Tab-separated table of C-alpha atoms in Angstrom:
chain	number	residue	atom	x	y	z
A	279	UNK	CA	0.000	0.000	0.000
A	280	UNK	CA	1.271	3.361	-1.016
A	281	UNK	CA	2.004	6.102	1.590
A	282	UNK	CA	0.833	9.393	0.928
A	283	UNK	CA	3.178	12.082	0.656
A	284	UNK	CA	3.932	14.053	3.487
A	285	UNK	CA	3.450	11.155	5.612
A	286	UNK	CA	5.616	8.815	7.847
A	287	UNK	CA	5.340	5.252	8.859
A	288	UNK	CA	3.902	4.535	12.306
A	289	UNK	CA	5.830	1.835	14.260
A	290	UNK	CA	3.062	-0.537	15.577
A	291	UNK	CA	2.869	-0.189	19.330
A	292	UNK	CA	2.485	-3.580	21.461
A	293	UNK	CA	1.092	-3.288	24.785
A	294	UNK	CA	1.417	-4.898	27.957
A	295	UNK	CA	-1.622	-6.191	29.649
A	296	UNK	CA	-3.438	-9.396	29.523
A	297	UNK	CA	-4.595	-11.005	26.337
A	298	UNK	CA	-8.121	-9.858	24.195
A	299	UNK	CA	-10.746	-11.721	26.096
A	300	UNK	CA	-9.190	-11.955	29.445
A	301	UNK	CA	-11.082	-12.531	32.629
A	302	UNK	CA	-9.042	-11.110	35.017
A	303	UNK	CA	-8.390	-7.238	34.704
A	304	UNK	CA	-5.855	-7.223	37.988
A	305	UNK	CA	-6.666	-4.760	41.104
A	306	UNK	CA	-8.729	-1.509	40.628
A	307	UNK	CA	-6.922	1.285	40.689
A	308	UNK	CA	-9.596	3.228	42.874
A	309	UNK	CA	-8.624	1.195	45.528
A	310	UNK	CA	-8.445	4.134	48.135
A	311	UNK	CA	-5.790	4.217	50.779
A	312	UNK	CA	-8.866	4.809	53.497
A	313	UNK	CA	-9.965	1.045	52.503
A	314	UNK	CA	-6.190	0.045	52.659
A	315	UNK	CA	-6.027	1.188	56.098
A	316	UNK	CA	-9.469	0.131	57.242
A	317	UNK	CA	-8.149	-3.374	55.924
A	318	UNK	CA	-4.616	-2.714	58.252
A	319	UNK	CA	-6.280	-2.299	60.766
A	320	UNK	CA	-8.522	-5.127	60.883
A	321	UNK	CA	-6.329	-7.556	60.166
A	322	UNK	CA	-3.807	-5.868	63.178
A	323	UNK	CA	-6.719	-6.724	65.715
A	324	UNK	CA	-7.583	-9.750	64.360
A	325	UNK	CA	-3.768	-11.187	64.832
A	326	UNK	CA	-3.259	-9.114	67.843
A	327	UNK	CA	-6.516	-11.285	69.340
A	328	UNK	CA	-5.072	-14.747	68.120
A	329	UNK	CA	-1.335	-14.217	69.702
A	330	UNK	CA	0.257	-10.649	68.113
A	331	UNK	CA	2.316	-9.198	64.966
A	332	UNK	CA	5.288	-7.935	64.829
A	333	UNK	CA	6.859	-6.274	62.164
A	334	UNK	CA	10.457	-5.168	60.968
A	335	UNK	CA	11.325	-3.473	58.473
A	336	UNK	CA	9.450	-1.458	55.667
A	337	UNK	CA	9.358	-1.281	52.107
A	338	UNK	CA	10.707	1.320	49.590
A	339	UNK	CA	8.953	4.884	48.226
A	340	UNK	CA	7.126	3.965	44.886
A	341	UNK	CA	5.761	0.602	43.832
A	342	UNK	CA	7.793	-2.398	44.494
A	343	UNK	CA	6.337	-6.277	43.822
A	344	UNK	CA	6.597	-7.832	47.458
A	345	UNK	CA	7.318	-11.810	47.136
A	346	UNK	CA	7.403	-13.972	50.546
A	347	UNK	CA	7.039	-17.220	51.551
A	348	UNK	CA	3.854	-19.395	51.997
A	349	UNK	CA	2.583	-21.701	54.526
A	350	UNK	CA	-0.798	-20.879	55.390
A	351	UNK	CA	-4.024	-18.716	54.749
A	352	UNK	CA	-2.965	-16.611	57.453
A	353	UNK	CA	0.200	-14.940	55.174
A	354	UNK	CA	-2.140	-12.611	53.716
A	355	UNK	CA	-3.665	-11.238	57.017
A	356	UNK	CA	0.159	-10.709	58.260
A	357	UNK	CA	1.158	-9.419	55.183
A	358	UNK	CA	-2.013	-6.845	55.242
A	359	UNK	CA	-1.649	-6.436	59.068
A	360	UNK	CA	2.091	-5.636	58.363
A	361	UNK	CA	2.436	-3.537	55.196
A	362	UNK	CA	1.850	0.170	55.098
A	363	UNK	CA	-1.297	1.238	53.442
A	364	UNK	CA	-0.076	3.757	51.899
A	365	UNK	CA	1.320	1.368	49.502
A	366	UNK	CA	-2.655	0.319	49.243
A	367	UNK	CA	-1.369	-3.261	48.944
A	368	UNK	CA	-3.309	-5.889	46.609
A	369	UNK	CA	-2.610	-9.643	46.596
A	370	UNK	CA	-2.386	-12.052	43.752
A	371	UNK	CA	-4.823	-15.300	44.986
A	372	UNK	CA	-5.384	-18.360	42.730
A	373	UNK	CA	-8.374	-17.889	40.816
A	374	UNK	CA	-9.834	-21.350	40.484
A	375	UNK	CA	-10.113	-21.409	44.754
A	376	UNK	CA	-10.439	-17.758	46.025
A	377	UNK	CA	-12.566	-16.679	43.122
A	378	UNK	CA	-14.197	-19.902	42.467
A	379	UNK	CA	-17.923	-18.191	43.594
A	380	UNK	CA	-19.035	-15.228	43.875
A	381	UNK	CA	-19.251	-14.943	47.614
A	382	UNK	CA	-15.819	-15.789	47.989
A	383	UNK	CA	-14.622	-13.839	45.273
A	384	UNK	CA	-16.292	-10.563	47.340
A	385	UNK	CA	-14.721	-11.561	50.541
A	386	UNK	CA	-11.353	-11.617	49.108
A	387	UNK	CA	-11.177	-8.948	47.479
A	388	UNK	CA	-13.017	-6.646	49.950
A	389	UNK	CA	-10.943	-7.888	52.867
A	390	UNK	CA	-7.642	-9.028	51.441
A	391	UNK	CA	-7.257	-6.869	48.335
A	392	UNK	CA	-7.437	-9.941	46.076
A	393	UNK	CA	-7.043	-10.105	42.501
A	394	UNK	CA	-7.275	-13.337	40.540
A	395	UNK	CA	-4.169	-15.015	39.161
A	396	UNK	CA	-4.917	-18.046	37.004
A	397	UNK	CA	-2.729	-21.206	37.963
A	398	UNK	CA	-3.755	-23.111	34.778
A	399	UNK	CA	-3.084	-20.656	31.728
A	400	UNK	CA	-3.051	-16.968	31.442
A	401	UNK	CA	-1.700	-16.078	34.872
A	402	UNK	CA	1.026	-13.970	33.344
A	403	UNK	CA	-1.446	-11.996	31.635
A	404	UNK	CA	-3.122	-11.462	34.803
A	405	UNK	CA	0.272	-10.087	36.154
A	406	UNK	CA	1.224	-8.010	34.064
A	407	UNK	CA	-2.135	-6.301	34.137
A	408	UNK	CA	-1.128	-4.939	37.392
A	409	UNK	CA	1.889	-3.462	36.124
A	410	UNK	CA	-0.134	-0.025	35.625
A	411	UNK	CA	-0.974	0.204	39.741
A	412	UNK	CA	3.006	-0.285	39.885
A	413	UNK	CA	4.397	2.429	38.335
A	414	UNK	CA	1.653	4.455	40.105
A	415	UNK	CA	3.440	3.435	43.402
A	416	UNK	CA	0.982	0.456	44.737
A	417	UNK	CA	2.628	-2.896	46.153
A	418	UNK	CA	1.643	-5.900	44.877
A	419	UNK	CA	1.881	-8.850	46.927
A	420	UNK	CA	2.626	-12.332	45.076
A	421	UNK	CA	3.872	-16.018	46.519
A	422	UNK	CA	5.993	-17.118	44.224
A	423	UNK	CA	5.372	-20.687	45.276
A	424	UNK	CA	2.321	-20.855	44.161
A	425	UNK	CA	0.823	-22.885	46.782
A	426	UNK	CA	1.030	-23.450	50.428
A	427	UNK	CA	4.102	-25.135	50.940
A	428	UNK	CA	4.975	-27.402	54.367
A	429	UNK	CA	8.369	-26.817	56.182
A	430	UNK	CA	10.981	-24.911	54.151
A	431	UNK	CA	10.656	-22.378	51.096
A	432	UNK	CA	9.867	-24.301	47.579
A	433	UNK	CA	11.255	-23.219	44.393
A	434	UNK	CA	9.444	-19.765	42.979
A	435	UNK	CA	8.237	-19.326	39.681
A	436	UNK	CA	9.142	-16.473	37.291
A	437	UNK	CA	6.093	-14.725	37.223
A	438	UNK	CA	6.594	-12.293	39.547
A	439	UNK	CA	10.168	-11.394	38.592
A	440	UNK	CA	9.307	-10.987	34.845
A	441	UNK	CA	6.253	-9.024	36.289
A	442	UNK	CA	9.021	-6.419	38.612
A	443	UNK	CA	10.880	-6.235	35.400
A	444	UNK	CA	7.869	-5.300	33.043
A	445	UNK	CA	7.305	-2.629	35.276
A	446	UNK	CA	10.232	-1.399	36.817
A	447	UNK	CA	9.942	-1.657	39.698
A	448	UNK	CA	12.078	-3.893	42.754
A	449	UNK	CA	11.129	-6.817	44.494
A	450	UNK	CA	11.146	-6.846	48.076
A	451	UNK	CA	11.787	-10.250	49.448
A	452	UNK	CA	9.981	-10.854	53.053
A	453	UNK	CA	9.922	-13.083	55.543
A	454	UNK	CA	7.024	-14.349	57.653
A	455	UNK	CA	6.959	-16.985	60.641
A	456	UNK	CA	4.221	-18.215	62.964
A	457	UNK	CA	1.484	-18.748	60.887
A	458	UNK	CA	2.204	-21.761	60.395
A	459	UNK	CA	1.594	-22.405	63.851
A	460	UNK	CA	-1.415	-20.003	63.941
A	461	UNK	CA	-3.318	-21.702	60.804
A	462	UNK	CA	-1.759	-24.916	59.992
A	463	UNK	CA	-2.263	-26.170	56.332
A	464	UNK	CA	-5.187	-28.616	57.055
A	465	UNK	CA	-5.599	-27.097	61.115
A	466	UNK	CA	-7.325	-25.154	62.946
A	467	UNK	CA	-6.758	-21.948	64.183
A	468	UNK	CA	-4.658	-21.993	67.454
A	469	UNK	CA	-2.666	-18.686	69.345
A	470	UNK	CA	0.455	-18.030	67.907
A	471	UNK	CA	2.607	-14.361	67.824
A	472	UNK	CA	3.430	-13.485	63.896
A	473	UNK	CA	6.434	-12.396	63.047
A	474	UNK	CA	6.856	-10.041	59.303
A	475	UNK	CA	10.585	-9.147	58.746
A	476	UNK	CA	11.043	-7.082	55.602
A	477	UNK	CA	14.217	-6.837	53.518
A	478	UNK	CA	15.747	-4.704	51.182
A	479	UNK	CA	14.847	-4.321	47.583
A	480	UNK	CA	16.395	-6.323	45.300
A	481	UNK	CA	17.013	-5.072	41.518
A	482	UNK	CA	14.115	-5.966	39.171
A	483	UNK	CA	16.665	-8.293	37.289
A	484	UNK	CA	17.166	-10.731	40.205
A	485	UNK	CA	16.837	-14.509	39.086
A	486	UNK	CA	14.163	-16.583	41.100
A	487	UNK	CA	17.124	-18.835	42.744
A	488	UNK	CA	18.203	-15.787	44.329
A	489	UNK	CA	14.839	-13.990	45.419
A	490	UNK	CA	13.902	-17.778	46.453
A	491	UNK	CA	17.529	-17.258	48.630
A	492	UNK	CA	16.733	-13.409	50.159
A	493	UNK	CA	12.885	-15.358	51.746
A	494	UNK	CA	14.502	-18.043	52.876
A	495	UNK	CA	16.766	-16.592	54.682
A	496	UNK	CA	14.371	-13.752	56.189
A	497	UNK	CA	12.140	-16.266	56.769
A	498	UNK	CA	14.845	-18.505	58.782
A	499	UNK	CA	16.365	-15.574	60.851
A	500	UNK	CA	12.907	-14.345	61.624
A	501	UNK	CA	11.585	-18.234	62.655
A	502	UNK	CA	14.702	-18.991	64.726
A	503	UNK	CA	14.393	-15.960	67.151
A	504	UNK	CA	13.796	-16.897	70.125
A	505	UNK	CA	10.655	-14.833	72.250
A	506	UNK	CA	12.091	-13.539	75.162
A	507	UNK	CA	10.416	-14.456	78.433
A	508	UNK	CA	10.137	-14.125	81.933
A	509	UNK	CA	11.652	-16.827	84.538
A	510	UNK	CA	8.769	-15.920	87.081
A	511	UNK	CA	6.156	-16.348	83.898
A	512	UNK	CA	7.839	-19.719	82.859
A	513	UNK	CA	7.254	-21.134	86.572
A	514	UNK	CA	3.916	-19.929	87.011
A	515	UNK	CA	2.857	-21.288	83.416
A	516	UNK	CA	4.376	-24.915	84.461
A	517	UNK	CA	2.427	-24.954	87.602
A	518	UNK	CA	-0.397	-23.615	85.973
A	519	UNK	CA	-0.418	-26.560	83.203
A	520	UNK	CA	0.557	-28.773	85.854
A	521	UNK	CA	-1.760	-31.861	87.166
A	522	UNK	CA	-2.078	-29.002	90.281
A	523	UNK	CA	-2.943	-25.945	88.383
A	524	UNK	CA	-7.088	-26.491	87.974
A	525	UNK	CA	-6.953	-28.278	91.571
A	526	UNK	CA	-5.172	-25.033	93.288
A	527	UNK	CA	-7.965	-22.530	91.580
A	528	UNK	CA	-10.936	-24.507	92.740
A	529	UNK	CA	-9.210	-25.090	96.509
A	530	UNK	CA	-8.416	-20.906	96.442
A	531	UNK	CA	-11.701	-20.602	95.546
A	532	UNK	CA	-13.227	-22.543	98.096
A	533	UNK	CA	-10.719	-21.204	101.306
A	534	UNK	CA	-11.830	-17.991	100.074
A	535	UNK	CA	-15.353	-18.567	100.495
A	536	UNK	CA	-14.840	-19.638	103.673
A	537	UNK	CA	-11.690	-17.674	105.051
A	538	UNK	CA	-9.388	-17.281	103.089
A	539	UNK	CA	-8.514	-13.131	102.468
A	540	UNK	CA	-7.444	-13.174	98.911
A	541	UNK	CA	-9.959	-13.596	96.426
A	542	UNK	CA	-9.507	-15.789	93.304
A	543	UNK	CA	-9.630	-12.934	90.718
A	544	UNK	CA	-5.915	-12.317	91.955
A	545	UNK	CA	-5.120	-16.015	91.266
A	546	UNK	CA	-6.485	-15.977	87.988
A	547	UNK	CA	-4.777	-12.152	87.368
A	548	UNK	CA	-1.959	-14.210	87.852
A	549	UNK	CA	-2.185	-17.138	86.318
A	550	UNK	CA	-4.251	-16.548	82.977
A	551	UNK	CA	-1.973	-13.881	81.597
A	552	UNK	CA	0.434	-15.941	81.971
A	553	UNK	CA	-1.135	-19.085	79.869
A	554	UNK	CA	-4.091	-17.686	77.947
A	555	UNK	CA	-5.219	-20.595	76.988
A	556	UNK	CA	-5.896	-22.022	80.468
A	557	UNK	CA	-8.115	-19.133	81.269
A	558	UNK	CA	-11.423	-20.314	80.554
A	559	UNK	CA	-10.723	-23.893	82.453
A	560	UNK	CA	-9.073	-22.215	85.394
A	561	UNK	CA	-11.901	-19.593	85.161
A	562	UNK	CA	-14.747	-22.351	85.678
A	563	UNK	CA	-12.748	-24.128	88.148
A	564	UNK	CA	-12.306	-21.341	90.461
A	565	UNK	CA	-16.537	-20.497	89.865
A	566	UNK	CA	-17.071	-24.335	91.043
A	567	UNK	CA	-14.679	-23.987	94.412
A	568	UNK	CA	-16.196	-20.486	95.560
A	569	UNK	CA	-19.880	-22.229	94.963
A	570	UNK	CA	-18.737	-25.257	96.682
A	571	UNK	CA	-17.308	-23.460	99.543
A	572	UNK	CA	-20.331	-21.115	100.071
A	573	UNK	CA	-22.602	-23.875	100.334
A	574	UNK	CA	-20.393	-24.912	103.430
A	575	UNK	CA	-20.262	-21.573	105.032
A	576	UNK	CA	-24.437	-21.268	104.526
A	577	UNK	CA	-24.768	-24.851	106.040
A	578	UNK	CA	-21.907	-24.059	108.760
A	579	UNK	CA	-23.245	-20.649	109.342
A	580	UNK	CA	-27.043	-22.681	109.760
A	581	UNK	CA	-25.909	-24.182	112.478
A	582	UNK	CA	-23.864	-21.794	114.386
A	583	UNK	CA	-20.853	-22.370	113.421
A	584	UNK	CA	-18.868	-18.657	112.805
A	585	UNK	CA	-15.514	-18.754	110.469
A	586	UNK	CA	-12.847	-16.090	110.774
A	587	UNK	CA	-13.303	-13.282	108.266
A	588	UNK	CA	-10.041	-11.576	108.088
A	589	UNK	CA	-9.937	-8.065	106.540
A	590	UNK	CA	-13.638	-7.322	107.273
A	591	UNK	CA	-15.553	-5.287	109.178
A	592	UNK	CA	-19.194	-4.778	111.387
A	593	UNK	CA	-20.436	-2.616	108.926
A	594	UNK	CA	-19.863	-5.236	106.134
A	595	UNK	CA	-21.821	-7.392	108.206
A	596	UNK	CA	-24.541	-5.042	109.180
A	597	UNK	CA	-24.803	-4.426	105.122
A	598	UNK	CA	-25.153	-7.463	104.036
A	599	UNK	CA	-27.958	-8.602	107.111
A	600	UNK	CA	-29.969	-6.320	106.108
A	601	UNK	CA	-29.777	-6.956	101.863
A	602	UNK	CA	-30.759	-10.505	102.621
A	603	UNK	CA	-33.466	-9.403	104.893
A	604	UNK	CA	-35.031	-7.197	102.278
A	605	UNK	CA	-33.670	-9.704	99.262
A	606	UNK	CA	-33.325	-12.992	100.708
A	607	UNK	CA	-30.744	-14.976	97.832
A	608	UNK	CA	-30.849	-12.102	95.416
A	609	UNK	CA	-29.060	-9.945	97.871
A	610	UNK	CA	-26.232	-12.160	96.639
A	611	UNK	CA	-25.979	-9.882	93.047
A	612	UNK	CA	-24.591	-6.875	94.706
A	613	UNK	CA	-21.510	-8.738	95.810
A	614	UNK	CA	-19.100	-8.343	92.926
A	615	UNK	CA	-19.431	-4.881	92.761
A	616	UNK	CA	-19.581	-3.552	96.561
A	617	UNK	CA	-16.627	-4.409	97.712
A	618	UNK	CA	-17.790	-6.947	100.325
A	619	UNK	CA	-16.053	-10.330	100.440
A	620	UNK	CA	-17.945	-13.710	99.352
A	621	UNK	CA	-17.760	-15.002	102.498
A	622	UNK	CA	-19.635	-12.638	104.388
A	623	UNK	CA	-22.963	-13.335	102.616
A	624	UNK	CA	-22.708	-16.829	104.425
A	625	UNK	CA	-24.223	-14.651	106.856
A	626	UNK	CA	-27.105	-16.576	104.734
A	627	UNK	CA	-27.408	-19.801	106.628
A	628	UNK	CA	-28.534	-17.549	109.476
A	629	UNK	CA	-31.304	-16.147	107.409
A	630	UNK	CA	-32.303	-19.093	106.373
A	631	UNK	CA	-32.378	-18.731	102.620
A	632	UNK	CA	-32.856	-22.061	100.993
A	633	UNK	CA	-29.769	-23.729	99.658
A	634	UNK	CA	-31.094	-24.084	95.981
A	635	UNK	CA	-31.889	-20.199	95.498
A	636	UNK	CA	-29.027	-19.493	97.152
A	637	UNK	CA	-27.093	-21.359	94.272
A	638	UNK	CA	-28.798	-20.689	91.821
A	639	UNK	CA	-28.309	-16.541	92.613
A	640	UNK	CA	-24.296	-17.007	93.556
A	641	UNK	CA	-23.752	-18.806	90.768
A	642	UNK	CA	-25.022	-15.834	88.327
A	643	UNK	CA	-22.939	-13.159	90.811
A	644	UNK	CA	-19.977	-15.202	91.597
A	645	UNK	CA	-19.645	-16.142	87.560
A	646	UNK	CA	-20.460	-12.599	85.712
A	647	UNK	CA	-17.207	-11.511	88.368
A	648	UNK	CA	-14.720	-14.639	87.631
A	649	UNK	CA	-15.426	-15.474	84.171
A	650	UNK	CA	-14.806	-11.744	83.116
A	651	UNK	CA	-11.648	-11.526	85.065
A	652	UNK	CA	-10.339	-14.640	83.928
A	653	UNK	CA	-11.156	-13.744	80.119
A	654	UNK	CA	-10.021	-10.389	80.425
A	655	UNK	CA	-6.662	-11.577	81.640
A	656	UNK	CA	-6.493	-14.037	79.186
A	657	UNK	CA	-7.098	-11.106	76.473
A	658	UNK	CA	-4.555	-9.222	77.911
A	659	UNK	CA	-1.808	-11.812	77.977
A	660	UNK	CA	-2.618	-12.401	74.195
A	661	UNK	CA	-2.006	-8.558	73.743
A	662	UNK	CA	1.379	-8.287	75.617
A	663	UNK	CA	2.899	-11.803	74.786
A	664	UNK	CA	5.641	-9.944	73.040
A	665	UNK	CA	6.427	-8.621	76.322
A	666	UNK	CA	6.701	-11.605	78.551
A	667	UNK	CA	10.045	-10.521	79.704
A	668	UNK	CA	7.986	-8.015	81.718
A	669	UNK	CA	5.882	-10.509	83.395
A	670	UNK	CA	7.983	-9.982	86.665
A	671	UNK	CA	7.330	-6.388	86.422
A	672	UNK	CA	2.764	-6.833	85.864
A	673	UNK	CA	3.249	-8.900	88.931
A	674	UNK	CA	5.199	-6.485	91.338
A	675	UNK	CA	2.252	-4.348	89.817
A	676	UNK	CA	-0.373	-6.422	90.372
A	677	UNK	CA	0.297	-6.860	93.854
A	678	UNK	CA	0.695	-3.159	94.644
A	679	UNK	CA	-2.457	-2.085	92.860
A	680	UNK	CA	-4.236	-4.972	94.640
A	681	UNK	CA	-2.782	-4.320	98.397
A	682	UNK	CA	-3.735	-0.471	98.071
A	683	UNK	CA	-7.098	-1.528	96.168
A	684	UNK	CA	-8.053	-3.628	99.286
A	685	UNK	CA	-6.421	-1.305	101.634
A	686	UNK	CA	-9.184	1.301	100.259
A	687	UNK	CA	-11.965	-1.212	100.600
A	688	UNK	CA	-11.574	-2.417	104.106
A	689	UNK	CA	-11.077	1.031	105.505
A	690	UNK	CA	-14.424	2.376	103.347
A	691	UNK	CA	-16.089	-0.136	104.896
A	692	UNK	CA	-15.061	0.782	108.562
């Protein structure tokens, strides 16, 4: 065909992108950073709830392709928990599971930023789509394995190397440990702290042996540091999962109903941020020995029979007469919150409330008190497990706030 004159030839232009017909257009670019950080910090409680994250590290100014290893479903809540938003991160999930319906599909890529990546034809197409949100200085997040992979790093495939290089941009190797241990591939979700270590940016050029080499070796520092703990919290926590632990809450428990001046919420202060996961048992356990020992005082009390009450007073006393003359067993719900000790509504037996009520109405007081504590502690050890070396510290803590706490109380109460 003839040119006309006056006219050049045009050099035809190939473009990058995936191919005519393609399913997958990669991330939306209105992605807002408000969503990215909405997304942060969701994922940040939700790991901070199951054992903690931890990050080091943080990745370049401008867009950078982010490759780590992968164990377990729970990489792309660290990696989201971890990354900063302003990056507005999006991660590259195998079509054919995490887009596989259309309710799945939403949930990924409302809360994890997901865009499909085809495992079985046209996946590079699908990367290279995203090479646009790159150069306009978003992160995208890619496991080069593939798949979840059990024990060390696998081998990584090309894609997102060739992707880095399309673009320009680097590829930041990182390293993440614990989740593994949090969500096992094929297990259930169990406390663990996660760890995200971030390296430096490698050039886009870098061969897959060698960003294979950079995780691996992020992701073996970062697994083989040890958590620093407390000696005091290491000795408490083998007691506490000893045969002896759920036998010494209930027997607390049940002196303090009877005599016994130190009330089991400081046992289980002690004990269930320590272990976490013992709360709830040592919780009920300490709810069975305070009921158990309450229906002694009432019957003891029935017949005369007067314990010592250390750290209480006459006014105590004359309190609680007259709440179980006006309430009978009921009278029993104002005892978590006023300050009087347990034992001094066995002043019961000599008002003759009926064993059963009485039960039935300690058992709603006495548990809306221990189960909270005992949770609450439990949530709190999750929160600071980072910082067991401190436990020492929360304990010489503990027992001042508690000694002026009850100091306050008894002489209120005078």
């Amino acid at each position: 065909m003839r040119r006309l004159p006056g006219t050049t030839r045009r050099t035809p232009v190939v473009r990058e992108g995936p191919r005519p017909g393609a399913s997958t257009p990669g991330p939306a670019p209105a992605t807002s950073r408000t969503a990215a950080l909405l997304r942060r910090a969701l994922w940040w409680c939700v790991l901070t709830l199951t054992g903690g994250v931890e990050r080091r590290g943080h990745l370049p100014r401008g867009g950078c392709v982010v490759v780590a290893n992968h164990s377990s479903h729970a990489d792309t809540a660290a990696l989201l928990a971890a990354l900063d938003s302003r990056h507005t991160p999006a991660i590259g999930a195998a079509a054919d599971y995490w887009f596989a319906s259309p309710w799945r599909s939403r949930i990924c890529r409302r809360l994890a930023a997901g865009f499909p990546v085809r495992r079985t034809g046209g996946g590079m197409d699908d990367l290279l789509a995203t090479a646009g949100a790159l150069r306009a200085g978003r992160a995208v997040v890619l496991f080069p394995e593939g798949t979840r992979g059990e024990g060390g790093v696998g081998s990584f495939h090309r894609g997102a190397l060739v992707l880095a290089e399309r673009a320009g941009v680097p590829v930041v190797p990182v390293g993440i440990a614990g989740t593994d241990r949090l969500l096992p591939k094929h297990g259930r979700l169990r406390s663990s702290l996660v760890r995200v270590r971030i390296g430096a940016p490698l050039p886009s050029l870098v061969t897959p042996d060698e960003a294979r080499a950079a995780v691996a070796a992020l992701h073996g520092r970062t697994n083989a540091e040890s958590l620093r703990d407390s000696r005091s919290r290491r000795r408490v926590a083998a007691v506490v999962t000893s045969r002896w632990g759920l036998p010494i809450a209930f027997l607390w428990a049940f002196a303090e109903a009877l005599s016994w001046p130190l009330m089991p919420e400081l046992l289980l202060a002690v004990a269930c941020v320590a272990v976490p996961r013992a709360a709830l048992r040592l919780s009920v356990c300490a709810l069975a020995g305070s009921l158990a020992g309450s229906l002694l005082a009432l019957q003891l009390a029935g017949v005369g029979v007067q314990m010592p009450a250390p750290l209480t007073t006459d006014r105590m006393r004359a309190q609680v007469r007259q709440e179980l003359t006006l309430e009978s067993a009921d009278a029993v719900r104002h005892q978590p919150w006023n300050g009087i000790p347990f034992k001094v509504y066995a002043e019961a037996g000599r008002a003759d409330v009926p064993p059963g009520s009485w039960l039935t109405s300690a058992a709603a007081a006495r548990g809306s008190r221990t189960l909270t504590v005992g949770l609450v502690c439990a949530a709190l050890g999750l929160l600071l497990r980072r910082y067991r070396r401190f436990y020492g510290s929360y304990l010489v803590v503990l027992g001042g706030g508690f000694t002026l706490g009850l100091s306050l109380i008894v002489s209120g109460w005078q």
